[in-house]
Each structure stands twice: as structure tokens, then as C-alpha cells.
Amino acid sequence: GCTRKSENDTSGATTRTADQVKIALVPGGAHPYFQPWKTAAAQARSELKLADVTFNETSGWDQTKQNDVVRSLAAQGYNAFGIFGVSPENINASFEDLKRQGFPVASLASCPAGDVNKADFCLSTDVELAAYKAAQAAVQAMGGQGNLVHLTGNKVDSNTQRRIAGVQKAVDETGGKVKLLQTVTDVDKDLQSAQKAVADLLAAKGTQIQGIVNTAYNPAVAAAEGVKQAKLPIKVIAIDDDQTILAGIRDGSVAGTVLQNPVGQATVGAYALLKLSEGCTMSQPGVVVDSGSFVVTTANVASYEADRSAKTDELRKAFDSQYLRCG
Amino acid sequence: MTTRTAAPEAPPSATPPSGRPARIPLWANPRVGLVVLLVGLVVLFTALRPAFLDTTLTLVPLQSDISVYAVVGLAQLAVLSLGQMNMAVGRMAAMSAFATGLAYDRLGVPLIVGLIIGLAVGALLGALAGLIISRTGVNSFVVTLALDFALVGLITILYTRFTDGVAFAGQPAGMTALRNDTFADYCMGEICGPRIPLVVPLALAAALAVGLLFRYTRVGREILMTGANSRAAQLSGIPTRDRVVQAHALSGLLAGLAGFLLAANNGAFSASIGDQFLLPSFLGPVLGGTLLAGGAVSVLGTVLGATLTQVIYKGLNLLQFQLDQLKLYIGLVLLVALSLDRVRHVVAERRGARA
Amino acid sequence: MMLTAENLVKTFPGVRALDGATLRLASGSVHALLGENGAGKSTLVKILTGVYRPDGGRILLDDTELRLSGPLDAQRAGIGVVHQERNLIPAFSVAENIVLHHLPRRAGLVDRARMRTEARRCLDLLDLDLDPDRPVADLSVAQAQLVEIAKALSVDSRVLLLDEPTASLTGDEADRLYTIVRKLRDSGHAVVLVSHKLEEVFAVADTVTVLRDGRSVAEAEPLADHTQDQVVDLMVGRAYASVRLAERHVDPATEPALRLRDLSTARGHRDISLQVRPGEILGLYGLVGAGRSELAKALLGLDRITGGTVEVRGRPVRIRDVGEALRRYRIGYVPENRKEEGLFLEQPITRNIGVTVWRRLARAGLVTERAERRLVAEYTDRLGIRAASPRQLAGQLSGGNQQKVSLAKWLAARCEILIVDEPTVGIDVRTKAAFHQLIAELAESGLALLLISSDLPEIVTLADRIAVLNDFTLRGELTNDHDYGRMSQAIIRLIHAGPDGAGEERAA
Amino acid sequence: MTTTTARPAGGGVRLRAVSRRPEFTLAVLALAGFVALAVATGGNLLSSGTLGAFFRFLAVPIVIGLAQMVVLAIGQMNLSVGTLTGLCAMVAAWLMLEAGLPAPLAILGALVVGLAAGLLNGLLVVFTRINGFIVTLATMTIFEGLRYGVNGPDTFQGYSAGLREFGSASLLGLPVVFLVALAVAGLVAVFFARAVAGRQLLATGGSPFAARLSGVSNDRSVVVAHGLSGLLAGVAAVLTVAASGSVNASIGDDLLLPSFAAPIIGGVALTGGVVSVVGTCLAAFLIRLVDVMQAQFDINRRWIDLIVGAVVLGAVLLGTVRQRLLRRTS
Ligand SMILES: Nc1ncnc2c1ncn2[C@@H]1O[C@H](COP(=O)(O)OP(=O)(O)OP(=O)(O)O)[C@@H](O)[C@H]1O
Ligand SMILES: Nc1ncnc2c1ncn2[C@@H]1O[C@H](COP(=O)(O)OP(=O)(O)OP(=O)(O)O)[C@@H](O)[C@H]1O
Ligand SMILES: [Mg+2]
Ligand SMILES: [Mg+2]
């Protein structure tokens, strides 16, 4: 009869030395958020004396394409992967593929949906916490009362759901003083839709709104610009530290922003991937690690980078002492 | 009675009035041109990146991808036969995948039953488009574009309602095998199969069935005749409206199959299935020599066209181009491939004229 | 002025359309260009008007060589043309269509006033009372044809080429056109007339060139030197002999195969009663636009029937579509417009004929090419369809052979009742005769035939009885005694008599 | 209902002729929709802020609809309008920020890029004889690559203050960008109604064979149509840059479907030969109404997609049914 070959071909983790390790950092597509990965990658390569670290953003926000990109990289000899999964729902399958071939895999900047992470570890912003902090910052900027609007991305994305929950939590904590007037989803696809949505929103309810909290990039840019143009006294909390947003904070049109830690994700991720290649194992496979989030306002716009480097160092230590088991 | 008429016509001469060559020369066959181009590209990519011939990491996934996009191309081909378009192929695939996922999630049906349910949903959606087109006479482009819009909304609404996010968490038994295994994993005693992914036969079967349909069955031939000249078809006793509905239903069904194959390849029934189907759905058939005018299709050409696009994509990926260059080169290579066919055509016509 | 085309050669993929054709035109004469279908007449016309570039030969205008790189060059050289194909933009107005090739402009914009004046002038030449602002899409076929002619006249031309200009005109309209042609000749124009209607040709033309297989077999000979028969001999390349169509006898008591009782349709037909028996040909005559094709289409379920009944072999029926007409009632329809309605031009002959019989050919649901080719061979033999191979595309066939293919699919489907609509429009004399014989044979073999035709000689030749339709009403029915003079007069009288007068003309 | 075909002179007849045009249905729908929304929002729609936002974001949809329409006029399609708009916008911003050119030159640059890209599309169609749909599918990918190549994923911001002022300025309560779009629409209308080149384009679309026999160069029409389409995409890009204040490589991604929706709802036939500038503008207006409704009533965007799909289909069906009824009664 016909039999299935037994599942014995899971290559046991081959150990490699640093000069054999080629790390690929694969974001979900082109996005400003990932740009720091490029320099972080180059830096990790020289600091850790790795064979190569590459950055490939050609996935185009399509899981099929990303799988293809990852496989092509593997065929090219890359043997450790840090991946931002395009679709958190089926990225675990891709992680398993890579694991089966004996490659260490990190889920960077986003964790798979559900409670299971099939990558070795996930190093990502705790998006719910970040959104919570952002909303808190907004509440504070609004003087603790008024109407808040939340602008965010793809509604049917588990991360968006987490962000909505985070904002809701912060609003609930005000005990009704701040009302979440509206949550506008699906405005992150392209800048112009975001601009249009913000203009329409401000036109419809501008005078009732005291604060806008953004948890996606395009709406953040659009809201900062839109509020400035409409000359409304609305406090905008943006996301990330794109030049346009930092400029906004400096000129006061943006009340604050919530930073994530892309550099930390890339450098610490690369470090851990190297350790795994050298033979370390995860003490808790699939562990989810928060890479940190930081509220930046005019007060600390000059100094936030220090906090972030501190967090990165702390993360690396935590991996050494806590998450990795070497030896 | 007498009437002034000319002599009865001479018996039909065996020799044609014009010496038209009965067969097109082999080199002028568009499929042959495609194969040559394909081989050339494979040689080029292999020379630049030997990893192109890596079985596990390149060739096996390449076969899976070709399977998906060949079926996507066939889904478009089914309506190109009519001279119409299906702008909603991707969304029909997504709806079909949703149905399969839902059937498993709620009823726990086995894989094959889920597949059948999915295909039925795809076919129904296609039939709906066909019905609107044939009853109202509104252009297929408009109808399917509008349907696409409506379905984008509907799909996400449905996924939000029936799942936690954009995908069904569970997977029917067999999905993982379909995704990961090749026939090499199945052995009869010592003899194992070739390194061909399990999804390939599904796509091959679809291609064969579509080829058979258009070549040998009455319905398929009548669809083509409707595409060639709908008025003449109607006046020849073909129920043209039914044929339009059937061709669109077939398109929906094949879109559903493509969605299923993609879900198997990607590992989940999710809302994003089919997002990227539209462009490849046209490239496969058009590169394969199927015109947008209707009345003629090439199934083999479509499979070759899909293969060509996937090989291009894979090769460029291996060359590790950055996003801007990647897009640029894909567009350029496609333009060249399309123009080559045109050059071949012109040369063939010149030669034919001189013959 | 002399326009000369010498030794023109033109090859299409697989077809040598012109193979050393020569045409000499002198001003002040009407020149007939004759030939069988596919002889190359239209190709010659298109080369002279810059639509095609010749592969060989040259064109001289008064001894200087003329190089035409496009239709505009020909217009500048003073050559106006009415092509065989319709050539108007439906959405544009009459005026704009007429002057499209030289839109009067002012600062890059169309000067509408001048456009209208110019169009008016051309329409007046034809005594045509048409609103220049009407969209062409609203015109009848005949009106559109007249606009085409006005358009040709709008070119300030010394040469006018008319490729079958009267194919869709009534006798009156054709007469009016020929009056203008004569006027143009008298004012020094050279006019080329391509037509299959030899009576008309002989009535207006002075000289004749005959093309056969792309070669001129007679060059600019005075037409007066020839009889019609001689010209036909030249066209065909063989001695001409007349044939007799066998006499047919149909028992009047036979049950009609098809019978209409007081039929009214949504298109406007009122109370039409007709019947055809097996073995009989009923001619349905009328002027263009009389509603005959519409009647046939209503019968086939393509238009709504609002009153009366259709009976097939004695039983009242309701036909929904052509498929049902064919399969349940064995009725077939050969449409008048073969290129648009009868054929699949881009498909091989096999499929064009096989389309009606796949259901029968299918074994286990599959139709093999072999079975199809066998069946098609049977009918290509029987009808004498000349083709390079059964795989040849229908669009590559000559007009006559195309028409035969269009007919063959219904014979293959074993029809018992056949409606044939204008079967010989644009078909040369020889093929036409062959066609007539074929139709007569079909009747003899027991088919019931309804022959729709605007060609009086044709209908008098073939029909057993002739029904006359005008303005969507039946004006009467005559028994055909095959005497052309008497029948034609009777028919014309029926058409011009009001509906009231119809009763007394109705023959038993 | 009377169905006389006689034409007594007088305003009544002209009124009826107008009411029979397909645009009339749209005008009535647009007006009704606007009034209904104004009432439903308790007049908020008519406040100057809302009205300003409404018309400012109507400018680009109108121009982009026209960019598609000119190609539909010859029976082809231009799938690259959206990405081309994005490319032109990025080029304009790049010229100001990186090349340091003044705004007028940057605007000119964007228009030139649009025109050149459009001409390229047209020439490719003419020389390869490949269907325009397929050619623009390929060039769309190329423009996408170029658009990304200008500045990667990052956003351009803070370019010419004058241009941004122009983008947010109003004249008589209407945004200047909208007035520019209307002026462009007027020019396109005149082009098709009166210009010789425009008429020739429509002749090609209506019947390429007949047009050729009348001395119209179909190849030239194809190049002109695609070139004009590219130029209009350039105009849309300039309006985007002016009105939005910041642009990045995602600009244009939301334009492809609306570019078809506006002319198609507006009554432009896909087979070519028929255009309707008024219809296209009205259709863009209708779609914008749906947008604003979404913002005013906080409707889930997914429902909006569903609604827009249904509206497109409904409007087209209504148009067909109406035309059929009119034909029957006349
Ligand atoms: N565009 C074309 N492509 C291929 N073959 C063509 C083309 N035009 C004409 N032919 C072929 O050239 C030959 C001459 O055609 P042409 O139209 O000149 O004949 P004709 O004398 O005008 O016939 P008819 O009396 O039927 O109008 C025919 O065999 C025809 O099939
Ligand atoms: N598709 C159509 N739409 C609207 N009117 C039509 C259409 N086809 C024909 N007509 C009109 O219907 C009337 C009758 O048409 P038709 O020309 O078929 O009559 P006929 O007696 O068959 O004449 P013939 O066959 O000689 O042309 C004409 O006035 C014609 O203009
Ligand atoms: Mg001819
Ligand atoms: Mg008729």
C-alpha cells in the first residue's frame, strides 16, 4: 500500500558560527516604520561580525509574495529570519516552514494572531499597551475631558483590534469624562484616502472633537496636517517618529506621538537570531517580548532617543539572562 | 418555364482558389514562442543565480505558485472566451475560500466537502454576474467591477462577523499535507513519487477539464461561438444568455478553486485571498495568446503564460532587486514578452503573404 | 483627364486579390467595373482611394505617378468614393459625417455653420431632404446609403468611385442616383460603377472593365459592343448556357408546414396571414424596410407576437427562441446580413456549419473534430463550397461561398421549414444562378421555403406564390406565372395600392 | 404620455430633450442626494467648512474620471491613471524639495511627466498592437516602481507654501482646486464637442474602420487619447500636491476604481465613441456624497464599499432601463 514517509526530516538545529550566519529582515511591505531596520541591519552585521544581513521590503503587503520572498532568500543562502508577517492569521504556517528547515525565525514588530507563536520568539511592540499609552497621552493633552476620535488601519486585522481595545481601556479609565466619539478604521491604505477621511471628519464633527489619537501612519500624517489647516484646537497624538511628525511636535501642531522601537527590534532580533544559530535554544519557545513604546511630547522631543537606547540594551540583557538558554 | 441563368457551377475544384498554407509553421505557433522564452529565462536566471534550480526552496514552491496562477488565468480565460472580463476573480476566490472556511469552522466538514461547497459558492457568484450581464446587456467590465466593490465590503463584514479577525483559525485535516507535501513524501515500498507538490494535480485536472470543455463539448464550443459573434450565435439556435451565465459560473468556480489552492499554499482561509489575482489573471491568458476579443482560447498557452510570469517573478526575487527596480523590471519584461509575440506575428504574416 | 491604374498587384495573407489588374478612366464617362465575387473589384477601389497600398503596379493621373499613402491623399487628388462597406460614424450628425474628412475649422475648432452649409449643398445635389443635425444612427439603411453618396460628392472630385452603391436602395432611389451620375458625367467627371445588377449597369455605363481572379480580362471596352451575356461570359471565363429550373407541383390540399393567422407583432406588423407547404417556395416581396426580416424574426421568437397564431404542421405553437424553432419545429433562418448575423467570420468553416448539429454529433457529451469534419465535408460537397480546407476561416471566403456556409448549417440541422432572407445580395451572377438552382432543388426535395427578397427577377424566377408586404402589412398575394413583365407590374401595383385596395388584388 | 414625433418649436420641446438625456437622471439623483444629506445632517453639510471639504476632495475624482474618460472615448482603458497620478505627484514634490525648483516649474514638471507617460502608453499600443488594457497593466507596474523610487516609503512635506495656500484657498466659497477641476472639465468638454482633434478621437472610438476611410488616423487618435489621459493624470497630481500638503508613494492607490466609476455611471460607453463630461462630473459628485455620508454618520467603511458597488450597478442598470423605455416610447 501507499505509505506516507515518516516525519523524520525535520532537520535538527544545525549550529553555525557567526561568520556563517546570514540574517534576512523581511518587513511586510514598504513602510516608513521599517526604514530604521536598514541601518540597524548594517550595524548588526559589523558589530556581530555576521556573514550578511539583508533587508528586503518587496513583499508588497501580500502574504503569498512574502512567502515567495522568504523562500527566495533561503535559496540564496540566508539562514536566519526576522519577519514582520503580512497576515498575522497565517504567518505561523510560514514560520513552521522555515523552522522545519532548521532556520531560526523571529517574528519582529508584529506577533501572529491568536495565542500561538510558531516563531522562536516574537519581539514586537505591545500594540494594545502602545495604543493605551497614546490614548492616555491624548486624554492628558485634552485636559482630561472632551471627545476623542481614534484613527486606525485595517479593521479586520488582529493588531487593529488590540489597538481599539487599548484606546477603549484608557477612555474607560476616565470614568466618562472623555468620550470616544468615533473609531475610524481602514484609513491607512494610502495617504489621500486618509486625508479625505480626516477632512470629512473635521467637517462633520470638528467642533465637537477635542482630541485625535492615531494608531496608524497615514492617518497620523493626515490628521496633523488637517487639524493645522482647519485651525481647530484639537490635540493630535500621532504614531512613530517620522520626520514630518517630529516637525509637527516641534511646531506644536502635534501634541505628542507614541514611538515604537524598530531599531531595538532589528538589533536585538538579529542578536538573538545569531545566538539561536550558534546553538542556543529558547527557554520558552514562542515567547512574546515587548520591545517598548514611548510617549514623546514637546517636553522630551530632544531626549527620547536615550530612553529608547536604554530599552534596547535592557532587551538584549533580558534575552541573555532570561529568554535564551545557551550552553 | 425558362429562366436566364448561368451554367451550373463547375464541380468544386479540389485545389483551393488560393494556396493558403494549411498549417502554420511550428516556429510561428505562439505556444512554441512562449516555451522558447521560458527556457531562455530559466537558463538566464540559473546562470545568474544557481539557486534557481534548488528543489526544495525554488522549484517546489514555484510549482505550487504556478498551479495557483494557472487556475487564476483559467478563471479569466473562461470569460475571455466570450470576449468579456471578470474583474471580480479575486473577490470570488475570497468568497469561495470564506465559504470553505466557514463550513469547516461551523460544521467541521472534511476538506473535500469544504472544497465542493467553496466551488459552489464561486460558481454561484459567477452565475450571478453572468445573469446580470446577460439579462441587462450591461458591459461585463462594469458589472464585475461593481460586484468586486460590493464583495470587498461583504467579505470583510462576513469575516468580522464569523471570525475573530480576518481568517479562520482552524484548518481541516489534509490542509497541511496539501501545503507541505510533495509526492516524494508518499512511497509505495521503496518507490516514492516525484518532487511535485500535491496541489499540482488539482490545477492540471482543472486545465485539462477546461481544455476538454472548450474543445470537445457542445456547451464549451457554444460559449466560444457566443464570444465570436453573439448575434449569429443567437440566430443559430444557441441559447446565448445561458451560455453567458455558464461561462461566468465557470469563471467563478475556477476562481474558487484558485482561492482554495492559495489558501492551501498560505495555510489559512483568510480575507486577503485573491487580493492580488486581477493582474495575473489577465497576464496568463494574454501571454498565452488568448485575445480579449473572444471566440478563441488557449488553455495550454494560459498555463505557459502563468508559468512565464511566475518564473519572471521568482527570478527577479532571487536577484534581490529592491522594490522600485523589481516593479520596473516586471513591467518591462512583460512588455518585452508581449511585444515579442507581436513581432513573431508580424513576421509570420509577412511570410504568409509571400507564400 | 485620365486616371490609369496599371498592373496592380495586391496580396493578402494567402490570397492574391489583384494580379496585374489595369483600369483606365477618362473624364466624362461612366465606367463599369465588373467581376464575380472575389474578383478583386473592391480591392482595386481601395487601392485607388489609398486604403490599401499596392504590392506592385502604379497609378497615373494625367501621366504623373500618384502615390497614395492614405485616404486623405486620394481625396486631395480629387478622388471621391462610396465603399462597399458602410462607412459612417453612428453617433455623429449627418452633416459631420459628410464633411468628416475635411472638417471646416476655425482656430482648431470645428466651424459648425460652414459644416452645415457644406453638408446642405451635398444633400441638395441628391435632392435629399434630411436634417443635417440628425444623428446617422437614426437613419434607415437607404438614407444612410444616400448620406454615403453625399459624402463622396463632398470631396471636390474629378473621379467618383461607387462600389455597389445601390445594394440597399429602392428602384426609385437608384434611379435618382443614376440621374446624378449622368449629370456628373456630363459635367466632365469620371465615374466608376461597381455593381452586380447588370440591368442598371447597362443602363448607365459607357465603358466596361471586367476583372477575373484579379486580372483584367476586358479593359475599358465600350459597353455598347457587348451584350449582357457576353459580359457574363467574360466574368465567368466560360461559355454561358441557360438552364431551366424544373417545374414544381404542389398539391394545394397539402397541409401547410407553416401558417400565420392574423399575426401582429410588437414591431408593428398587423394581421398577417401566410402559409407555405412542403415543397413550395413562398416569395415575400417588399421594399427595403417593409418589415419582412422583422416578421421572420418575430416568428423565431426574437420579437414579441401580440396577436394571431403561428401554426407549424397544423398545430399552433409558441416559439421562444431559434433553438426551439430548430429542435422542436425544424425551422431554420438564413439571415440577410451574413457577415453580422449569419457567420462567425473568425471561426473555421467546420464550426460555422457544425454549430447547429453538435447536439446530434456528441458522443458521451463530447464532439470530436473528426465527426464534425465528416459532416461538414458532406455539405461542402453537396453545396459546392470552395475552400482551401474545412479549417479555413469563414471570413476568408468569397461572398457566395460565405452565403452557402450560412445556408449549410441549416441543411445540416435537417430543417424542414427554411426562411431565406435576401440570399443573393452582393452576389455575382454566376453564383446567384447556382444559388437559385440550389433553392429550387431544396424545394423539390420537400422543404417548405419562405424566400424574402427585394430582387424582383429573383422572386419571379423562384417563387410559386408571391406575398407582398409594405409598411408592416400584407398588401396581397399573387400566384406566380413566371412572366416577369406581368408579375412585376402586378407586384408594384400592390405595393402602391393602399391597404384598402389590397383585397381586390388578392389572387386565389 | 404623448409620444408624438412631430417637433413643434418651443422651449417645452427643448426641455423634454434635455430631460431625455442620460445626464438628467444623474442630475436629479445628485440634487436629491445632496438635499437629502443636507437635511439629514441638520444643515451641517451647508456649513462652509463641510462644503469646502466636500468640494476640495471632489476635484481630483473629477479630473481622474476625465483622464479615464478620454481613453474610454476610443474604446480603450488606462489602468495606469492612478499610479501615474502618484508618480507625477511625487515628481512635483521631489522637484520642489530635492531639486529646489520653484512651484510653477515643479507643476510644469509633473504635467510633462504625465503627458510623456501617457504618450508612451499610446505609442506602445500603436507600435505593439497589444490591447491598451494590457499595455497599461504593464506600464502601471512600471510607474508603481518609479513612484516608489522617488522617495521610498517616506512622505514629502513642507514644500512650497504658495502652492499649499493655493490648494486651500477659496473663491466665492468654493475651493480653488475645485474650480480648476471644473475649468479643466470645461476644456475637455469643448475639446470633444468642438475641436477637430476631439471629433476625430470620437470618430475613431465610434467606428475605427469608418474613421480610417474618412482620413482619420486611428493611430494618432490612440496616441492623442493616451497622451491627454496622462496629462490629466498630471493635473490630478498637481491638485493633489496643492490640496493635501503632503504626498508619499501611496498616492494614487485609491484612484483606479473611481476613475472608472465616474465615467461609467456618467453614461460613457466602454465601446468608445461616446463621452459625457457632465455625466462624469455628476457621477463623481454622487460618489463624493456617499463618502461624506460615511463621515457624517460614522458608517463602517466596508458597508460603503458595498453601497458604492450597489450604487454603480444600480445607476448603470437604471440608465439602461431608462434608455430602453425612452426608445420604446419614441
Ligand atoms: N482585408 C483582406 N484580407 C484578406 N483577404 C482579403 C481582404 N480583402 C479582400 N480579400 C480577398 O481578396 C479577394 C478579392 O476581394 P474583393 O473584396 O476585392 O472582391 P470583390 O470583387 O469586391 O467581390 P464582391 O463582389 O464580393 O464585393 C477575395 O478573395 C477576398 O477574400
Ligand atoms: N435594430 C433595429 N432597430 C430599430 N429599427 C430597426 C432595426 N432594424 C430595422 N429597423 C427598422 O425596421 C424597419 C423594417 O426593417 P427591415 O429593413 O428589416 O425590413 P425588411 O422588409 O426586412 O427590409 P430588408 O430586409 O429589405 O432590409 C425599417 O424601418 C428599419 O429601419
Ligand atoms: Mg466588393
Ligand atoms: Mg430585411
mmCIF file of N, CA and C in Angstrom, chain C residues 11-43:
data_model
loop_
_atom_site.group_PDB
_atom_site.id
_atom_site.type_symbol
_atom_site.label_atom_id
_atom_site.label_comp_id
_atom_site.label_asym_id
_atom_site.label_seq_id
_atom_site.Cartn_x
_atom_site.Cartn_y
_atom_site.Cartn_z
ATOM 1 N N THR C 11 -1.561 41.399 -52.516
ATOM 2 C CA THR C 11 -1.656 40.087 -51.882
ATOM 3 C C THR C 11 -2.068 40.230 -50.431
ATOM 4 N N PHE C 12 -3.073 39.473 -50.053
ATOM 5 C CA PHE C 12 -3.405 39.348 -48.632
ATOM 6 C C PHE C 12 -2.861 38.009 -48.179
ATOM 7 N N PRO C 13 -2.726 37.823 -46.866
ATOM 8 C CA PRO C 13 -2.188 36.551 -46.402
ATOM 9 C C PRO C 13 -2.916 35.382 -47.077
ATOM 10 N N GLY C 14 -2.227 34.672 -47.936
ATOM 11 C CA GLY C 14 -2.821 33.501 -48.554
ATOM 12 C C GLY C 14 -3.686 33.776 -49.766
ATOM 13 N N VAL C 15 -3.966 35.036 -50.073
ATOM 14 C CA VAL C 15 -4.852 35.328 -51.205
ATOM 15 C C VAL C 15 -4.212 36.382 -52.112
ATOM 16 N N ARG C 16 -4.169 36.111 -53.386
ATOM 17 C CA ARG C 16 -3.735 37.154 -54.305
ATOM 18 C C ARG C 16 -5.005 37.827 -54.844
ATOM 19 N N ALA C 17 -5.330 38.967 -54.305
ATOM 20 C CA ALA C 17 -6.596 39.606 -54.659
ATOM 21 C C ALA C 17 -6.495 40.282 -56.024
ATOM 22 N N LEU C 18 -5.353 40.915 -56.300
ATOM 23 C CA LEU C 18 -5.153 41.532 -57.608
ATOM 24 C C LEU C 18 -3.856 40.991 -58.193
ATOM 25 N N ASP C 19 -3.892 40.709 -59.465
ATOM 26 C CA ASP C 19 -2.755 40.038 -60.073
ATOM 27 C C ASP C 19 -2.513 40.657 -61.446
ATOM 28 N N GLY C 20 -2.218 41.945 -61.465
ATOM 29 C CA GLY C 20 -1.983 42.614 -62.734
ATOM 30 C C GLY C 20 -3.251 43.226 -63.300
ATOM 31 N N ALA C 21 -4.019 43.875 -62.442
ATOM 32 C CA ALA C 21 -5.257 44.491 -62.919
ATOM 33 C C ALA C 21 -4.972 45.888 -63.482
ATOM 34 N N THR C 22 -5.658 46.208 -64.536
ATOM 35 C CA THR C 22 -5.471 47.522 -65.138
ATOM 36 C C THR C 22 -6.827 48.184 -65.335
ATOM 37 N N LEU C 23 -6.866 49.475 -65.027
ATOM 38 C CA LEU C 23 -8.111 50.233 -65.174
ATOM 39 C C LEU C 23 -7.764 51.583 -65.783
ATOM 40 N N ARG C 24 -8.474 51.944 -66.869
ATOM 41 C CA ARG C 24 -8.231 53.258 -67.492
ATOM 42 C C ARG C 24 -9.519 54.060 -67.475
ATOM 43 N N LEU C 25 -9.412 55.245 -66.913
ATOM 44 C CA LEU C 25 -10.608 56.081 -66.769
ATOM 45 C C LEU C 25 -10.426 57.367 -67.544
ATOM 46 N N ALA C 26 -11.445 57.744 -68.262
ATOM 47 C CA ALA C 26 -11.391 59.043 -68.927
ATOM 48 C C ALA C 26 -12.481 59.920 -68.352
ATOM 49 N N SER C 27 -12.223 61.217 -68.275
ATOM 50 C CA SER C 27 -13.257 62.095 -67.736
ATOM 51 C C SER C 27 -14.436 62.121 -68.699
ATOM 52 N N GLY C 28 -15.577 62.424 -68.152
ATOM 53 C CA GLY C 28 -16.762 62.498 -68.984
ATOM 54 C C GLY C 28 -17.329 61.148 -69.363
ATOM 55 N N SER C 29 -17.021 60.112 -68.556
ATOM 56 C CA SER C 29 -17.632 58.824 -68.873
ATOM 57 C C SER C 29 -17.974 58.063 -67.599
ATOM 58 N N VAL C 30 -18.946 57.148 -67.738
ATOM 59 C CA VAL C 30 -19.277 56.247 -66.646
ATOM 60 C C VAL C 30 -18.694 54.896 -67.006
ATOM 61 N N HIS C 31 -17.863 54.401 -66.075
ATOM 62 C CA HIS C 31 -17.094 53.213 -66.367
ATOM 63 C C HIS C 31 -17.545 52.089 -65.441
ATOM 64 N N ALA C 32 -17.978 50.972 -66.021
ATOM 65 C CA ALA C 32 -18.421 49.859 -65.185
ATOM 66 C C ALA C 32 -17.236 48.964 -64.853
ATOM 67 N N LEU C 33 -17.142 48.566 -63.591
ATOM 68 C CA LEU C 33 -16.113 47.610 -63.182
ATOM 69 C C LEU C 33 -16.830 46.351 -62.722
ATOM 70 N N LEU C 34 -16.711 45.301 -63.502
ATOM 71 C CA LEU C 34 -17.497 44.104 -63.229
ATOM 72 C C LEU C 34 -16.593 42.921 -62.920
ATOM 73 N N GLY C 35 -17.190 41.920 -62.308
ATOM 74 C CA GLY C 35 -16.444 40.714 -61.961
ATOM 75 C C GLY C 35 -17.218 39.921 -60.937
ATOM 76 N N GLU C 36 -16.829 38.649 -60.828
ATOM 77 C CA GLU C 36 -17.505 37.803 -59.858
ATOM 78 C C GLU C 36 -17.142 38.235 -58.443
ATOM 79 N N ASN C 37 -17.805 37.615 -57.473
ATOM 80 C CA ASN C 37 -17.418 37.850 -56.087
ATOM 81 C C ASN C 37 -15.959 37.457 -55.916
ATOM 82 N N GLY C 38 -15.220 38.315 -55.273
ATOM 83 C CA GLY C 38 -13.823 37.980 -55.015
ATOM 84 C C GLY C 38 -12.915 38.225 -56.201
ATOM 85 N N ALA C 39 -13.435 38.831 -57.252
ATOM 86 C CA ALA C 39 -12.593 39.072 -58.420
ATOM 87 C C ALA C 39 -11.555 40.152 -58.125
ATOM 88 N N GLY C 40 -11.840 40.973 -57.147
ATOM 89 C CA GLY C 40 -10.861 41.984 -56.765
ATOM 90 C C GLY C 40 -11.343 43.413 -56.998
ATOM 91 N N LYS C 41 -12.628 43.586 -57.250
ATOM 92 C CA LYS C 41 -13.145 44.921 -57.567
ATOM 93 C C LYS C 41 -12.962 45.883 -56.398
ATOM 94 N N SER C 42 -13.416 45.443 -55.231
ATOM 95 C CA SER C 42 -13.316 46.334 -54.074
ATOM 96 C C SER C 42 -11.868 46.603 -53.719
ATOM 97 N N THR C 43 -11.025 45.597 -53.890
ATOM 98 C CA THR C 43 -9.603 45.797 -53.609
ATOM 99 C C THR C 43 -9.041 46.877 -54.524
#
